[in-house]
Short mmCIF file of C-alpha atoms in Angstrom, two decimals:
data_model
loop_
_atom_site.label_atom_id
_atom_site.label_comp_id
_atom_site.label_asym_id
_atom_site.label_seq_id
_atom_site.Cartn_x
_atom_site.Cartn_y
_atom_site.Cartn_z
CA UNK A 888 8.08 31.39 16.05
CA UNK A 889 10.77 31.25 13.52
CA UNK A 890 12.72 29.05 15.96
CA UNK A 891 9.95 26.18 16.30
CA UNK A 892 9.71 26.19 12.64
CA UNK A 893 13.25 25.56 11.96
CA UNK A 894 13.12 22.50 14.53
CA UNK A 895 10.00 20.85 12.73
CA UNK A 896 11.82 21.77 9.38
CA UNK A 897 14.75 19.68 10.69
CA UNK A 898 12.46 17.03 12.14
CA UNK A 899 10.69 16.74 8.83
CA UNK A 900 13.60 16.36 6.81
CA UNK A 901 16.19 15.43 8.27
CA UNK A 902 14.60 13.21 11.31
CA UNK A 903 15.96 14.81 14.13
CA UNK A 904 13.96 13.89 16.90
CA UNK A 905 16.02 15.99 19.09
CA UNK A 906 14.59 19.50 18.36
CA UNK A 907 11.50 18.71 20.58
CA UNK A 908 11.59 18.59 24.36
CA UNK A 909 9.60 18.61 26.92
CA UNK A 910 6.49 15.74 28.11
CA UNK A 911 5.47 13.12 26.16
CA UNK A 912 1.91 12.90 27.13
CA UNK A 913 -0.39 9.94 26.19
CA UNK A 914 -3.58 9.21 24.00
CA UNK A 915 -6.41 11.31 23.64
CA UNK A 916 -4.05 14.57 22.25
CA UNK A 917 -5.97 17.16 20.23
CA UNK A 918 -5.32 16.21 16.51
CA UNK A 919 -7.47 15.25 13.72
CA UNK A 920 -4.63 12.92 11.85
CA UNK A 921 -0.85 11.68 12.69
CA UNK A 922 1.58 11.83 10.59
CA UNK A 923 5.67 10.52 9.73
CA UNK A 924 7.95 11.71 7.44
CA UNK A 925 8.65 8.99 4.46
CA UNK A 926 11.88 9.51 2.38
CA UNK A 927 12.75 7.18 -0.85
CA UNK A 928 15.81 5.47 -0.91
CA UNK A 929 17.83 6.33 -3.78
CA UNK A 930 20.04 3.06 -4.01
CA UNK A 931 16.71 0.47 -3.56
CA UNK A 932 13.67 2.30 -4.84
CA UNK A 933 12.42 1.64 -0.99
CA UNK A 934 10.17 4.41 0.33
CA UNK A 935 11.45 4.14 4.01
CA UNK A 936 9.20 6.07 6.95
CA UNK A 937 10.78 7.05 10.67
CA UNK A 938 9.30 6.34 13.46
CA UNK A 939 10.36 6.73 17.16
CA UNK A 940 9.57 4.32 19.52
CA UNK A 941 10.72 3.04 23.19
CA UNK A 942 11.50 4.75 26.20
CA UNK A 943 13.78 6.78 25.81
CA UNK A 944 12.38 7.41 21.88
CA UNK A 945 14.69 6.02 19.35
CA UNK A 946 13.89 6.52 15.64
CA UNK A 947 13.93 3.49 13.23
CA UNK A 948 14.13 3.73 10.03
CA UNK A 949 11.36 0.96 8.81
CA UNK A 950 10.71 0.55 4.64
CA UNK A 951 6.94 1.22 3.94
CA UNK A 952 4.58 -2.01 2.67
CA UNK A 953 1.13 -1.27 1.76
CA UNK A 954 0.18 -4.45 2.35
CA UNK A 955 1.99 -5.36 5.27
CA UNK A 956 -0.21 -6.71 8.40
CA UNK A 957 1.90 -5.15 10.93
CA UNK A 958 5.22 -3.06 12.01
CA UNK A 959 7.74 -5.45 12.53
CA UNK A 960 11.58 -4.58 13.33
CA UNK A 961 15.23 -6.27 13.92
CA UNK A 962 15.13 -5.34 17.76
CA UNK A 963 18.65 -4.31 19.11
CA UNK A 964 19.40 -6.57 22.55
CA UNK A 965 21.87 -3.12 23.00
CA UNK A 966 18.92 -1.08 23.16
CA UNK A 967 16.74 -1.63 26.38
CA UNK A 968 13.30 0.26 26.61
CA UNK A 969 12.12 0.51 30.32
CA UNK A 970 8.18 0.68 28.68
CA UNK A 971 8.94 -2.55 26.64
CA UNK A 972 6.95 -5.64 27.44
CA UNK A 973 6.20 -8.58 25.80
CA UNK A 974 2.86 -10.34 25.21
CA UNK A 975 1.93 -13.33 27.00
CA UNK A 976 -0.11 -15.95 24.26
CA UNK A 977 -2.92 -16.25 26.26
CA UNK A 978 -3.90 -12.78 25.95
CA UNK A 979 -6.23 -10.89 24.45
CA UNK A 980 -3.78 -8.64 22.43
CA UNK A 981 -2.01 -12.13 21.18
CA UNK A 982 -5.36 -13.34 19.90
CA UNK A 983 -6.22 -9.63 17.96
CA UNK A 984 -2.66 -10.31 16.58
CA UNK A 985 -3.45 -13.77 15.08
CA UNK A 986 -6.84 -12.65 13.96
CA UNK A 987 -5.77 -11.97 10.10
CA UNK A 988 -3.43 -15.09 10.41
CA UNK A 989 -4.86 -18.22 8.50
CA UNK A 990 -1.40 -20.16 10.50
CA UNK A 991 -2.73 -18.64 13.40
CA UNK A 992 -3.31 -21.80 16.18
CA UNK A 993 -6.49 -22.68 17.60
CA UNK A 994 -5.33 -22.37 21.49
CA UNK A 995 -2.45 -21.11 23.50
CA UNK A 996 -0.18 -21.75 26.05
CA UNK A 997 0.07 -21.12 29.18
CA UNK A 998 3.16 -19.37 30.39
CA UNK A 999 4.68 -18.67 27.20
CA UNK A 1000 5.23 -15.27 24.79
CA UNK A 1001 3.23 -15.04 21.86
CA UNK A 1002 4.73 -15.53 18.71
CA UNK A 1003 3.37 -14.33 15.43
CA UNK A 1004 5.10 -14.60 11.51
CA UNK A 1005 6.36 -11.30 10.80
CA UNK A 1006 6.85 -11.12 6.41
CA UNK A 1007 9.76 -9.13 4.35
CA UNK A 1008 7.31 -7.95 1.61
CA UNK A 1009 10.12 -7.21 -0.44
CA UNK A 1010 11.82 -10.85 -0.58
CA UNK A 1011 8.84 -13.12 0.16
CA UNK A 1012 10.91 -14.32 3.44
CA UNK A 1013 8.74 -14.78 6.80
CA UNK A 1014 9.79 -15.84 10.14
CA UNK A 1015 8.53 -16.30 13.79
CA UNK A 1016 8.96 -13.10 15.80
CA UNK A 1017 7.91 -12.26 19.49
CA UNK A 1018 5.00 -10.09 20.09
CA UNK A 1019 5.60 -6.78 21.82
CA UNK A 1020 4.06 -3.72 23.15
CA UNK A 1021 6.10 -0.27 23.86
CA UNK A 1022 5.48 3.45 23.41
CA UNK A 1023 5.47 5.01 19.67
CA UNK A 1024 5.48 8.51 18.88
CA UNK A 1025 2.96 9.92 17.08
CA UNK A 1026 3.39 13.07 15.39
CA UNK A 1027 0.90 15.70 14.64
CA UNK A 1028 1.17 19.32 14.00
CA UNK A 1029 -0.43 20.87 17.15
CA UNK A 1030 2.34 18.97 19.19
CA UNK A 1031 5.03 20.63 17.07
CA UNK A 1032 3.48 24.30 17.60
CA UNK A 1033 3.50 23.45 21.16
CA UNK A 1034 7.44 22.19 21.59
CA UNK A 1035 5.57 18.09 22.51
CA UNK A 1036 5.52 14.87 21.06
CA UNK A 1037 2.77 12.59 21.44
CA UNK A 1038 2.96 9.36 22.69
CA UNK A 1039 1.02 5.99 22.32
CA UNK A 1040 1.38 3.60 24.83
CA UNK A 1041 1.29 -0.31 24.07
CA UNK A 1042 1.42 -0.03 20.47
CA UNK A 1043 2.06 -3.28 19.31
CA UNK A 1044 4.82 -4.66 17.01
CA UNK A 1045 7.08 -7.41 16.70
CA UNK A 1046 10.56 -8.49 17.33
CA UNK A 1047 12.23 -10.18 13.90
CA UNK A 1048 15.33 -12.02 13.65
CA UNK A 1049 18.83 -10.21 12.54
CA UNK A 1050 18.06 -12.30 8.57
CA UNK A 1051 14.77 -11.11 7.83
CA UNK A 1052 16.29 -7.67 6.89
CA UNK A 1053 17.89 -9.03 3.88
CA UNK A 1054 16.91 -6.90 1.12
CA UNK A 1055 15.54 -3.75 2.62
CA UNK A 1056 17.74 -0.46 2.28
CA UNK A 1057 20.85 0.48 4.11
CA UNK A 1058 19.82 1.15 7.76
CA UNK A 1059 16.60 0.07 7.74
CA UNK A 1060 15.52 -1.99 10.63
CA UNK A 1061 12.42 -3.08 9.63
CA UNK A 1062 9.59 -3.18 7.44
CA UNK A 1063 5.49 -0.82 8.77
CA UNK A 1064 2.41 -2.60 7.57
CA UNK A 1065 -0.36 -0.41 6.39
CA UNK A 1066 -3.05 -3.35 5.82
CA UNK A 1067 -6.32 -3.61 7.16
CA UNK A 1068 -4.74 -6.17 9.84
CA UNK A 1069 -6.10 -4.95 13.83
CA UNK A 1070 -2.61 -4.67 14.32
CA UNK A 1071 -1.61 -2.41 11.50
CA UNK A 1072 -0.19 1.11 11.72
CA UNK A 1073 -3.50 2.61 10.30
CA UNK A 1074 -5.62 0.06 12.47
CA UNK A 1075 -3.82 0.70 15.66
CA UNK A 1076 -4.09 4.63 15.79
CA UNK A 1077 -7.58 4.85 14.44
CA UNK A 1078 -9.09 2.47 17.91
CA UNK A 1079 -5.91 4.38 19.83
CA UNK A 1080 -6.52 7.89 19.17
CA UNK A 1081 -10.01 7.77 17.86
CA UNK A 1082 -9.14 8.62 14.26
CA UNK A 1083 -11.54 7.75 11.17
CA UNK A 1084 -10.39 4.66 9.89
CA UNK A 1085 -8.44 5.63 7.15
CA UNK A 1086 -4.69 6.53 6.09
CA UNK A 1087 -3.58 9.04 3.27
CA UNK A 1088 -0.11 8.08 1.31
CA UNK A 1089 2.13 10.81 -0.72
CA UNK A 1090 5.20 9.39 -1.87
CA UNK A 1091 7.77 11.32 -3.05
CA UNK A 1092 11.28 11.52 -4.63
CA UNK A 1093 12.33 13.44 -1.80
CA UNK A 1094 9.94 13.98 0.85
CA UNK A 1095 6.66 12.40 0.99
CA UNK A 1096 4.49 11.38 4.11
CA UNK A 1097 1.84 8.72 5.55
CA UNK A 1098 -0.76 9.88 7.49
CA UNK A 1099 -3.44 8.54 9.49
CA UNK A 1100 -6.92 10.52 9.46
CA UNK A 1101 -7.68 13.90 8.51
CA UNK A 1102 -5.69 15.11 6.08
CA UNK A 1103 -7.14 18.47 5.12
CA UNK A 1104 -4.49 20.34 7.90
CA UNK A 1105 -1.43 18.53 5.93
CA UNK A 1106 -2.09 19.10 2.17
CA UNK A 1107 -4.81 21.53 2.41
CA UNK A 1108 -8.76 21.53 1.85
CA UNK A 1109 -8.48 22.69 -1.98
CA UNK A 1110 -6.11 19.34 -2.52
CA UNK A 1111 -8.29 16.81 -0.47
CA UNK A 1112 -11.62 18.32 -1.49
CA UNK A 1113 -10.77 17.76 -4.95
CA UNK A 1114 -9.91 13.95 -4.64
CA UNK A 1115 -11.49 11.64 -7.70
CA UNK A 1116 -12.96 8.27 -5.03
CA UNK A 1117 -12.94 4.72 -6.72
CA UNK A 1118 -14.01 1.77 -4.83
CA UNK A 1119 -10.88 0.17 -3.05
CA UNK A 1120 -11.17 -3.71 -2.81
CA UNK A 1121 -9.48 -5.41 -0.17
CA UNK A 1122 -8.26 -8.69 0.15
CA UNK A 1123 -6.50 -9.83 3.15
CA UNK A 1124 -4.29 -6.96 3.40
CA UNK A 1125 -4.13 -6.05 0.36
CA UNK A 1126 -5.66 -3.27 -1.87
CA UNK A 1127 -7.06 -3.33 -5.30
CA UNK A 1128 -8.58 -1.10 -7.60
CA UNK A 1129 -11.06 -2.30 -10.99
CA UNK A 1130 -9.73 -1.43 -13.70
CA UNK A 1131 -12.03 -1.20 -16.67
CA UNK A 1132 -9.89 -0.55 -19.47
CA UNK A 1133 -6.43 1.27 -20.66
CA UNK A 1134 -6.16 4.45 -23.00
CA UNK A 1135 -3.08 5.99 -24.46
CA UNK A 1136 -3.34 9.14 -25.85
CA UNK A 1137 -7.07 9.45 -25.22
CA UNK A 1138 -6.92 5.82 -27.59
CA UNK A 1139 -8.48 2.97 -25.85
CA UNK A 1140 -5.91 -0.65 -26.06
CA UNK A 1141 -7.13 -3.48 -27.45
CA UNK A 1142 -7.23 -6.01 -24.41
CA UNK A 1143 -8.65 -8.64 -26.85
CA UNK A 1144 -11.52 -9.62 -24.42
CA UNK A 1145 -10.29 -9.32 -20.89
CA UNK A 1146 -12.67 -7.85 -18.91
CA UNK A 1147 -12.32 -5.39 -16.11
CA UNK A 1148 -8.97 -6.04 -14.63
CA UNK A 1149 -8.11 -5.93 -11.11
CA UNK A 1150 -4.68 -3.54 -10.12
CA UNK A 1151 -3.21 -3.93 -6.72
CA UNK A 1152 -1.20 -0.90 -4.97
CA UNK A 1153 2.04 -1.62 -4.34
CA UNK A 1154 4.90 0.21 -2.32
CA UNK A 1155 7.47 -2.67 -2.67
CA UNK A 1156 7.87 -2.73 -6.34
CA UNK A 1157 9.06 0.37 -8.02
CA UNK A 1158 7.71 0.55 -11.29
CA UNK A 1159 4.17 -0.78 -12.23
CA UNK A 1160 4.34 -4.52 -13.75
CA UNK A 1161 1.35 -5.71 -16.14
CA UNK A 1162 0.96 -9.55 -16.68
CA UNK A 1163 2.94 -10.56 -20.14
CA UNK A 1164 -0.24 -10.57 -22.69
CA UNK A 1165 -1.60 -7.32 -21.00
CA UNK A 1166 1.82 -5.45 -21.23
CA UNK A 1167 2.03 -7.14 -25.06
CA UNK A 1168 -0.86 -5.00 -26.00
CA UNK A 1169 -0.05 -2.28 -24.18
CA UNK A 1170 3.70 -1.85 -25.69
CA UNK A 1171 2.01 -2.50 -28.88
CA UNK A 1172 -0.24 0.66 -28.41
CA UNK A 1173 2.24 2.65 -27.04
CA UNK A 1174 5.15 2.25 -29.29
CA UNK A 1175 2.09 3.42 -32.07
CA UNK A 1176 1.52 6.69 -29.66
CA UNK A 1177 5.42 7.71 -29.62
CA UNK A 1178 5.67 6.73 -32.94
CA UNK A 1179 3.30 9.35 -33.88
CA UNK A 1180 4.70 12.28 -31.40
CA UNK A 1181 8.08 11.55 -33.13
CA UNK A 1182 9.81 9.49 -30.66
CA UNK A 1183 12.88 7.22 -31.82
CA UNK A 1184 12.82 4.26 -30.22
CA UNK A 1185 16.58 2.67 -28.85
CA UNK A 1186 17.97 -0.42 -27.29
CA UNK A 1187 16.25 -1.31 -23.97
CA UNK A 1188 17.77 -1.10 -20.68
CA UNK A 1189 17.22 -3.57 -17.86
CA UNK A 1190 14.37 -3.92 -16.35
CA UNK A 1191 12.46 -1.91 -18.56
CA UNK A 1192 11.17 -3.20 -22.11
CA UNK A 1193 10.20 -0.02 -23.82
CA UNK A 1194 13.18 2.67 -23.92
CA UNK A 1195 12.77 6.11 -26.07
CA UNK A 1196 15.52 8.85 -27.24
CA UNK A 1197 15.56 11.59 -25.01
CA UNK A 1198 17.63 14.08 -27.29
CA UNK A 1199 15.38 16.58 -29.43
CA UNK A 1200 12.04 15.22 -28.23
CA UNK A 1201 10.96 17.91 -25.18
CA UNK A 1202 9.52 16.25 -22.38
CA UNK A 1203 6.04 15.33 -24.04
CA UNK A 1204 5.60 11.67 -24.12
CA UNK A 1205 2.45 9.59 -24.16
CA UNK A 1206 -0.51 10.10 -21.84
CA UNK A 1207 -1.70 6.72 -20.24
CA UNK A 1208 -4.75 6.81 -18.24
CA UNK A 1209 -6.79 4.16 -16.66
CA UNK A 1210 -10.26 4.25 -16.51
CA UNK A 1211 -11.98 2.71 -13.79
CA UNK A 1212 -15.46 2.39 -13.00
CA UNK A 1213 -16.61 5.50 -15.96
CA UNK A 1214 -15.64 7.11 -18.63
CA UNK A 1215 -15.39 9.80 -15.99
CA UNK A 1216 -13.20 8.41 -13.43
CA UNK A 1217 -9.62 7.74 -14.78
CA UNK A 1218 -6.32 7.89 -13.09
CA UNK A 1219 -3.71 9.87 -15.24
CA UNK A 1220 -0.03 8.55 -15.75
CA UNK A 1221 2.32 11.31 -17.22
CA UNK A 1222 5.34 12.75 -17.38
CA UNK A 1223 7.51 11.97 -14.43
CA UNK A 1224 5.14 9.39 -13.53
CA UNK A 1225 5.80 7.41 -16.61
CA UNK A 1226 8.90 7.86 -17.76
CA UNK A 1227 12.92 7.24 -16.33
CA UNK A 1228 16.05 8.54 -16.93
CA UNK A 1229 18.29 6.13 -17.76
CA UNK A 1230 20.74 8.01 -19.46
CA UNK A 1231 21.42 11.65 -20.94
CA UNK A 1232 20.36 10.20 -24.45
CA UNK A 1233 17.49 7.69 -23.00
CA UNK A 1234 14.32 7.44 -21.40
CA UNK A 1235 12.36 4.28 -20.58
CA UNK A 1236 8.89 3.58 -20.24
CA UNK A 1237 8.08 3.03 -15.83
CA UNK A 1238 5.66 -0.32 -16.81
CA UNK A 1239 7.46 -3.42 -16.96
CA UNK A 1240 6.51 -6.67 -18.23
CA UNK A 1241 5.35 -9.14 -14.98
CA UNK A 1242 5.46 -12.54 -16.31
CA UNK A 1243 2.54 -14.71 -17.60
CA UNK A 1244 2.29 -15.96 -13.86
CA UNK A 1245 1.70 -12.78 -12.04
CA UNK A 1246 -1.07 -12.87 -9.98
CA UNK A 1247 -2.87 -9.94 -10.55
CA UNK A 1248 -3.18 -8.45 -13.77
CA UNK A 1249 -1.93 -4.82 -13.19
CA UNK A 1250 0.41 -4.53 -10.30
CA UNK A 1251 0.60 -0.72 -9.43
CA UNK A 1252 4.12 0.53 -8.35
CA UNK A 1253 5.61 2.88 -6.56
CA UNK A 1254 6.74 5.43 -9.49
CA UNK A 1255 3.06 5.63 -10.62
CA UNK A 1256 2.04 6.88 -6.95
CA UNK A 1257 4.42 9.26 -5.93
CA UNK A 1258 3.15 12.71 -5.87
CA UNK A 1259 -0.55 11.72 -6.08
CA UNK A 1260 -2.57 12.06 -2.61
CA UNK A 1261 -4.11 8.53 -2.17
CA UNK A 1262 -6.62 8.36 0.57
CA UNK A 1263 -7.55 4.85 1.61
CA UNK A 1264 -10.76 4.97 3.55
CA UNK A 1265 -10.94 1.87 5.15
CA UNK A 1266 -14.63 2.24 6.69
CA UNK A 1267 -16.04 2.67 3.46
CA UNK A 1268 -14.16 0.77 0.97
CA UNK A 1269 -13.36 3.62 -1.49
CA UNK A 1270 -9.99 5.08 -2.57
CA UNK A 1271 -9.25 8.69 -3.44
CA UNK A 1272 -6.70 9.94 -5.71
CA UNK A 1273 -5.39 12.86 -6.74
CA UNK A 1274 -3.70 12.14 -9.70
CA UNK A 1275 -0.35 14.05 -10.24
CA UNK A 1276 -0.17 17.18 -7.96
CA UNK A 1277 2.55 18.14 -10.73
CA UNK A 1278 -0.92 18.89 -12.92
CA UNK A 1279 -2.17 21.02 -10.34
CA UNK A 1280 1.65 22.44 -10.22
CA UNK A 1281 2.63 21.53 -6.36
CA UNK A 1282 4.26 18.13 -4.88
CA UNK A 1283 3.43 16.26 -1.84
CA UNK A 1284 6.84 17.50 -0.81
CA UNK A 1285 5.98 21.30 -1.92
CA UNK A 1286 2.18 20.92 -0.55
CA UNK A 1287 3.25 19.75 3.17
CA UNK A 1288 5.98 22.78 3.19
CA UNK A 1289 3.07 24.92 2.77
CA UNK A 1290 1.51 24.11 5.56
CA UNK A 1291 4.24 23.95 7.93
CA UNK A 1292 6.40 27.47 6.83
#
């Protein structure tokens, strides 16, 4: 009915929780994948998810780390959830917590809460936060057809102090791991609900979305059937990609004898960052590529190092593509996911210099993601990618209208 879609639309968008009445019934729903609605904050780069939790259900608005081991929020002593408990240390759940924790202690005591070391991905800042369980919602889109909103019960999460939200985006409470940690979003609704262990990412500039499982009802079987797979590496909670070599304009870089490189996925940096030698030859071959499409290059704007006239030029600018593991398997960087406005006479190049220190080579950010469907499969240790939906002329915010309208 026109009615129910005009709710979701406002859910979706807008994160109004209230549209939907009625139960919240518990594990073991009817859906193939879950899914929340991801928006980018304009003033931090910060691609920021909502998701409801606690009895009653209270959004949170909690910034999205690819990496992270686990949710973790600033929990408001105002806000009392009657399913909220916390998790004793000798415990089972306390010990699955600890389990990707190399601080993690050896016993645990008796009588006491368990404590784990929740991490701001986007300052480097950890601290010791309680362990607790409550309800999360878990949205899916047989539950919006039918007026409901899933529940999961004893989702676990933890309790920060008020400091470690230095640095995230206005309002945001928190920060939602999506690492291979047992505790992780992905980890915890694939053994909850009985998902495949894997999670699909679409970032956008307006509306993008993280999924967990099947995502061929979201964005469409043409879309995930037509996915290009790479093997993912992980490490801790981390993921990586091998990169075997850089072309610009179809022209392979010089890398002056560095092997295959390794490139890590990243949601807390915005723009992709290349150690200093690696970005040296790669500025080198791309300021030779624009030079030959007749771009004028200008004074550089901070943080970028390569900056371009925009006036005169159209919007054609160098083609970078990374080939990983063939000839035949690249990722393609274009267009919007290259280039930013910086000004109505300037454009700068989205791959900044990292530092001779940075610990992986390539450093993939969050400009160089957004409206690509990545699809981490976790039980088999591969990565698919779409490349830019704008090349198959729909967005990740344009492809999940499609399937909700």
């Amino acid at each position: 009915m026109a009615s129910s879609t005009h709710c979701f639309l406002l859910f979706f968008f807008s994160s109004l929780l209230l549209c939907f009445t009625n139960t919240f019934p518990v594990l073991g729903f009817p859906s193939n994948f879950a899914l929340f609605p991801v928006s980018k904050d304009a003033a931090t780069l910060q691609y920021v998810a909502t998701i409801s939790h606690g009895t009653p259900l209270r959004p949170a608005h909690l910034v999205l780390d690819l990496g992270g081991s686990f949710l973790w929020m600033g929990c408001d002593p105002g806000h009392l959830s009657s399913s909220s408990r916390l998790i004793p240390s000798c415990s089972v759940n306390c010990s699955r917590a600890k389990s990707h924790d190399d601080l993690r202690s050896k016993g645990c005591v008796l009588n006491a809460d368990c404590f784990v070391f929740p991490n701001n991905g986007m300052t480097g800042l950890a601290s010791v936060g309680e362990l607790v369980e409550d309800t999360l919602a878990v949205d899916s889109v047989d539950r919006f057809k039918a007026g409901e909103i899933p529940t999961v019960d004893h989702f676990l999460f933890s309790c920060a102090p008020a400091f470690q939200l230095q640095g995230l985006a206005s309002g945001a409470k928190g920060m939602v791991g999506l690492g291979k940690a047992s505790i992780s979003l992905p980890s915890q609704l694939s053994s909850s609900i009985g998902h495949p262990q894997k999670f699909s990412l679409c970032l956008s500039p307006s509306n993008g979305v993280v999924l967990t499982g099947n995502g061929d009802a979201v964005f469409g079987s043409k879309i995930t059937r037509s996915l290009t797979y790479t093997p993912l590496v992980i490490k801790q909670n981390d993921y990586f990609i091998h990169v075997q070599s850089i072309k610009i304009n179809g022209r392979r870089v010089s890398l002056q004898g560095k092997a295959k490189l390794e490139a890590k996925l990243s949601t807390v940096v915005p723009y992709t960052k290349m150690e200093s030698s690696i970005f040296a030859m790669f500025s080198k071959a791309y300021v030779e590529a624009a030079t030959g499409m007749n771009m004028t290059r200008v004074a550089t704007v901070a943080p970028f190092g390569l900056c371009f006239s925009s006036e005169g030029g159209g919007n054609r600018v160098p083609e970078i593509e990374l080939i990983l593991q063939s000839e035949m398997v690249k990722w393609r960087i274009q267009g919007r996911n290259s280039m930013v406005k910086v000004s109505g006479e300037s454009m700068c190049v989205g791959v900044l210099d990292g530092g001779p220190e940075q610990s992986s080579p390539i450093v993939m950010g969050g400009l160089q993601m957004e409206d690509n469907l990545l699809e981490f499969d976790i039980g088999s240790s591969m990565l698919g990618f779409s490349s830019s939906l704008l090349l198959k002329e729909t967005t990740c915010s344009s492809s999940l209208l499609k399937q909700f309208i």
